[in-house]
mmCIF file of C-alpha atoms in Angstrom:
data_model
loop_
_atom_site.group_PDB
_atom_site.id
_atom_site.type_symbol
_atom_site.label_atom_id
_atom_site.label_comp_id
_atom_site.label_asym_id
_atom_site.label_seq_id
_atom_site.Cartn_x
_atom_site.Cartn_y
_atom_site.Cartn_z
ATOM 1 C CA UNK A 229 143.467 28.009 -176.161
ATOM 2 C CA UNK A 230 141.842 24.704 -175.947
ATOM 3 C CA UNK A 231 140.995 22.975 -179.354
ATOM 4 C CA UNK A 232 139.606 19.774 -180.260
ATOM 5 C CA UNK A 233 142.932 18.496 -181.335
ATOM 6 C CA UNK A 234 144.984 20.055 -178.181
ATOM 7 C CA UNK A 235 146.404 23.084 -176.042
ATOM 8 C CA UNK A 236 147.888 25.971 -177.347
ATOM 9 C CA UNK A 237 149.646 28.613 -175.595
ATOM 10 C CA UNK A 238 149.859 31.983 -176.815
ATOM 11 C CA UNK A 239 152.305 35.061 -175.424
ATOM 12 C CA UNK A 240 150.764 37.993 -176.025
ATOM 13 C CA UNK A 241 153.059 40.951 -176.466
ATOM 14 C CA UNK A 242 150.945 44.009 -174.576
ATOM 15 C CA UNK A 243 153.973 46.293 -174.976
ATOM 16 C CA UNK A 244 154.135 46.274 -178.955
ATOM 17 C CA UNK A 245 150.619 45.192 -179.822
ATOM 18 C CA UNK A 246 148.340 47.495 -176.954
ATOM 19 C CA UNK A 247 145.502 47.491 -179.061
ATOM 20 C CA UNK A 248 145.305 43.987 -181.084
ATOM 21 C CA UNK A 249 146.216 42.525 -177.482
ATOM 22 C CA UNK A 250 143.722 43.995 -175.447
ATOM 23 C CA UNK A 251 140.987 43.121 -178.468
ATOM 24 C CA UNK A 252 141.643 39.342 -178.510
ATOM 25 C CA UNK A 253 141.171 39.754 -174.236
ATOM 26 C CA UNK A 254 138.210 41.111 -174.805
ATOM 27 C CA UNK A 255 137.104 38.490 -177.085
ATOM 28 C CA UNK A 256 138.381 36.190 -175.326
ATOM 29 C CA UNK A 257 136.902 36.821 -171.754
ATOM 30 C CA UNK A 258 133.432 37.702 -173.705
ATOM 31 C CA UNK A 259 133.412 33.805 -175.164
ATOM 32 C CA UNK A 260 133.818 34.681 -178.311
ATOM 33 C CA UNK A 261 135.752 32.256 -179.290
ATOM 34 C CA UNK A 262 134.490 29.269 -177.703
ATOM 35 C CA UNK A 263 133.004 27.035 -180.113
ATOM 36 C CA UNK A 264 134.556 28.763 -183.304
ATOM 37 C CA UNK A 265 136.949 26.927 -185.725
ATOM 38 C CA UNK A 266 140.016 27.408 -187.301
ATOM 39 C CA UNK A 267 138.040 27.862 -191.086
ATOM 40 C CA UNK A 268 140.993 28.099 -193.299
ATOM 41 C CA UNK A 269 144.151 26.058 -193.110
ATOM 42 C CA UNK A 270 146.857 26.327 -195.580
ATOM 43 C CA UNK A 271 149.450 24.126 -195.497
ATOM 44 C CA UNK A 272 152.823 25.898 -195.444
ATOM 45 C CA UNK A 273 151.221 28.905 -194.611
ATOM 46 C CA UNK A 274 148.747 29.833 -191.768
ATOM 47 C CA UNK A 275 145.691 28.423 -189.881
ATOM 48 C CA UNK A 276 143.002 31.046 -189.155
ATOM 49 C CA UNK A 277 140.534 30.870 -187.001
ATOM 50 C CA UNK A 278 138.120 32.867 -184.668
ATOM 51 C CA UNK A 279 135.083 34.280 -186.389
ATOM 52 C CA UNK A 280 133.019 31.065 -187.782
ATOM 53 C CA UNK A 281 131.011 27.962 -185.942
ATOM 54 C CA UNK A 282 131.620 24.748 -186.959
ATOM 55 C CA UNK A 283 127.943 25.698 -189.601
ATOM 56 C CA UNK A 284 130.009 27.870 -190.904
ATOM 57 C CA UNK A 285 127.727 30.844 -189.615
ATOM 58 C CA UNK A 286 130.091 34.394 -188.983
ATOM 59 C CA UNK A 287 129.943 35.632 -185.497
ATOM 60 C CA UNK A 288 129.093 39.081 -184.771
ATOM 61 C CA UNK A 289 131.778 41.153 -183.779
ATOM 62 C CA UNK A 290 132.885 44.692 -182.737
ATOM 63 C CA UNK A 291 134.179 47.432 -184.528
ATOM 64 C CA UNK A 292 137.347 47.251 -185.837
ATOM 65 C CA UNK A 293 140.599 47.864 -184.807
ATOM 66 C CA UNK A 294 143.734 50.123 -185.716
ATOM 67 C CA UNK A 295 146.084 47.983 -187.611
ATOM 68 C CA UNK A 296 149.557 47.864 -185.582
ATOM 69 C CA UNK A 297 151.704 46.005 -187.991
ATOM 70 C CA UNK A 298 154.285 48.610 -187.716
ATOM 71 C CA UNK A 299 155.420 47.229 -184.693
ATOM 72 C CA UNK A 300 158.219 45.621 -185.757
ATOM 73 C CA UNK A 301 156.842 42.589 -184.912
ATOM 74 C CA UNK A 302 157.508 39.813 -188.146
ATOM 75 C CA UNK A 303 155.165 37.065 -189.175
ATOM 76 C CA UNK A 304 157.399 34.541 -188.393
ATOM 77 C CA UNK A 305 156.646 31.348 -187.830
ATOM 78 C CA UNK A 306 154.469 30.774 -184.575
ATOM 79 C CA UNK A 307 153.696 34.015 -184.343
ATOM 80 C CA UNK A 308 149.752 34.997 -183.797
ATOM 81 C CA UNK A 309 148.644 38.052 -185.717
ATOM 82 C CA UNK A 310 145.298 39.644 -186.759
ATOM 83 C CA UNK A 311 143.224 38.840 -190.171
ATOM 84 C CA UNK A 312 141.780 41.326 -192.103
ATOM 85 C CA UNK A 313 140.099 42.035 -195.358
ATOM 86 C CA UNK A 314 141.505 44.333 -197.739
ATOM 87 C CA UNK A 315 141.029 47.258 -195.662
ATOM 88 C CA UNK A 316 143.925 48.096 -193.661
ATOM 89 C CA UNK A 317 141.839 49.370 -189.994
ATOM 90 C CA UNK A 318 139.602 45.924 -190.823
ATOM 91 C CA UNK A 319 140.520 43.582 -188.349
ATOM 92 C CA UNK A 320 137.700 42.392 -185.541
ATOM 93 C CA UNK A 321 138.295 39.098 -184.265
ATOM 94 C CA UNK A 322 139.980 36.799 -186.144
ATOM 95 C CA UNK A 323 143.139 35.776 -185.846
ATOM 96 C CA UNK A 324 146.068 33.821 -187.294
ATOM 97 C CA UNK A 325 148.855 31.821 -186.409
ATOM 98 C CA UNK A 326 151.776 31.361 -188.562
ATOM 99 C CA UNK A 327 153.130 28.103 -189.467
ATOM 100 C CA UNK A 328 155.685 29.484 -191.564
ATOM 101 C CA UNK A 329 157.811 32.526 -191.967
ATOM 102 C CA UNK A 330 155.607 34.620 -193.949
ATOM 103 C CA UNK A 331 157.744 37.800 -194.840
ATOM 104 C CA UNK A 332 155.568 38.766 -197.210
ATOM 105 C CA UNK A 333 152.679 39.823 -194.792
ATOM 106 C CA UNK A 334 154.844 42.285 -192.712
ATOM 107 C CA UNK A 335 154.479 46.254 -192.651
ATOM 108 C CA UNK A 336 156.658 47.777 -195.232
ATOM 109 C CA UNK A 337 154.988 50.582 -196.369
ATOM 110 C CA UNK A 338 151.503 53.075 -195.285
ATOM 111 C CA UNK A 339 149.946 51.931 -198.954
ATOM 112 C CA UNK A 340 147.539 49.390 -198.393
ATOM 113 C CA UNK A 341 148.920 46.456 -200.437
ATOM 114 C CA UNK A 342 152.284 46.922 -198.489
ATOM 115 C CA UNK A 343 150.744 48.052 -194.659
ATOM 116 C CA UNK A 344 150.919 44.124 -193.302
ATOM 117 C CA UNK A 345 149.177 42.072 -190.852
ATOM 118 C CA UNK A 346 149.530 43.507 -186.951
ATOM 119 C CA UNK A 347 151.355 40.493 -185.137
ATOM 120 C CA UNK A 348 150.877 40.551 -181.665
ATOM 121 C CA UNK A 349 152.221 37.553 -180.207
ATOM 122 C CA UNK A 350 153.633 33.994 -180.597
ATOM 123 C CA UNK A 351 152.718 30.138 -179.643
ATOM 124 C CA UNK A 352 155.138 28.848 -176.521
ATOM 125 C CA UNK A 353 153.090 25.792 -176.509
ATOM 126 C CA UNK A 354 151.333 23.524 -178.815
ATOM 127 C CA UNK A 355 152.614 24.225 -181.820
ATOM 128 C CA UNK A 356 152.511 20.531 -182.498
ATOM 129 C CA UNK A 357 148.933 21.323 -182.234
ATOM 130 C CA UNK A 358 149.067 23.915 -184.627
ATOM 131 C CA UNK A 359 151.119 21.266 -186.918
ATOM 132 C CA UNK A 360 148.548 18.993 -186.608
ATOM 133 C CA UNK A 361 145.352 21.187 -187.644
ATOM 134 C CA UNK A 362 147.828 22.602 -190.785
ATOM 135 C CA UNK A 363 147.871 19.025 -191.773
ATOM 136 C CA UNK A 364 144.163 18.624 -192.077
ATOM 137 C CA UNK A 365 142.012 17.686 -195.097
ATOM 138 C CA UNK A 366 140.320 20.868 -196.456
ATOM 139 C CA UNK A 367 137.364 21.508 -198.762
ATOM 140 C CA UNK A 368 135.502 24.352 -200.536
ATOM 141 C CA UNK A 369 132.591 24.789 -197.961
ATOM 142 C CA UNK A 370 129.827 27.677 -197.766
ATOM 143 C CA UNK A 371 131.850 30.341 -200.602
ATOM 144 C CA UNK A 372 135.152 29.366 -198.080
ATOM 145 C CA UNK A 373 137.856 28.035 -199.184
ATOM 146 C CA UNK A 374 141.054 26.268 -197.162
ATOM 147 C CA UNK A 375 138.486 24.357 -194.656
ATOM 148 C CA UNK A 376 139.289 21.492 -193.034
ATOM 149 C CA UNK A 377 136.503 18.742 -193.500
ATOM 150 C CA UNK A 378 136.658 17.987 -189.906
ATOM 151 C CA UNK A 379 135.773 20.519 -187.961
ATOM 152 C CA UNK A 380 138.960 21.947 -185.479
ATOM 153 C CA UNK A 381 136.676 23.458 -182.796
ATOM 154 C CA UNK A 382 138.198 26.358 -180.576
ATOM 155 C CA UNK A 383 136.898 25.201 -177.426
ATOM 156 C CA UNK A 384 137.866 27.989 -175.284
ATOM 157 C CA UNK A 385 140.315 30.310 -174.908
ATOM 158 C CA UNK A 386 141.234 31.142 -171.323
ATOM 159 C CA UNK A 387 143.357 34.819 -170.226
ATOM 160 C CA UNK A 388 145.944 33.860 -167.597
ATOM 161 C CA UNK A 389 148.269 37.082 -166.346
#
């Protein structure tokens, strides 16, 4: 994932996350994400990123996806895992990533306030990068809160095997 402050490198984990996985591909190879930014940044939290341009205009997406966050995969620091409204099945393309161990937003119940967010993988590189964007000025902008002033462009985000 190229961004306007730096590389990131993402793991996807096929094996636990089939369907989340093979969704970011897909949105991924489509160009989706090229020219999106990361639209809410909370320090000591998460950056997310992956639906809005740098207008602040939401990209269309597909339908949404199961919700895999009984995986057994954790929100753990650096991990990557998908956003979603309220809704448990909500998530479409954005994404996540971590910057803290966020307990609170794994799977541990089939309710919806305790179903989770579906991690499916983890930064091996850049998560200086990630630092770096979690450290950036934010704003109220366009009914959005958490957004950096300066836009942090997603660039592109390239699928290696």
């Amino acid at each position: 994932m190229e961004t306007s402050l730096g590389e990131i490198i993402l793991e996807l984990d096929i094996e636990k996350a089939p369907v989340s996985v093979e969704n970011f591909i897909t949105y991924a190879q489509a160009g989706h994400y090229d020219g999106t930014i990361f639209h809410r940044v909370i320090k000591g939290f998460m950056v997310q990123g992956g639906g809005l341009t740098s207008e602040m205009q939401e990209k269309p997406t597909r339908e949404p996806i199961v919700n895999e966050a009984r995986n057994k995969l954790k929100n753990k620091t650096g991990t990557v895992a998908m956003a979603r409204t309220q809704e448990v099945d909500s998530a479409t393309a954005q994404f996540f990533i971590n910057t803290d161990d966020n307990k609170f937003l794994d799977n541990t119940g089939t309710d919806p306030d305790n179903f989770g967010y579906a991690v499916f993988g983890k930064v091996v590189d850049g998560m200086d990068v990630v630092y770096t964007i979690e450290q950036q000025a934010t704003t109220k902008m366009a009914g959005y809160d958490d957004v950096p002033k300066e836009p942090i462009v997603i660039k592109q985000v390239t699928v290696i095997d």
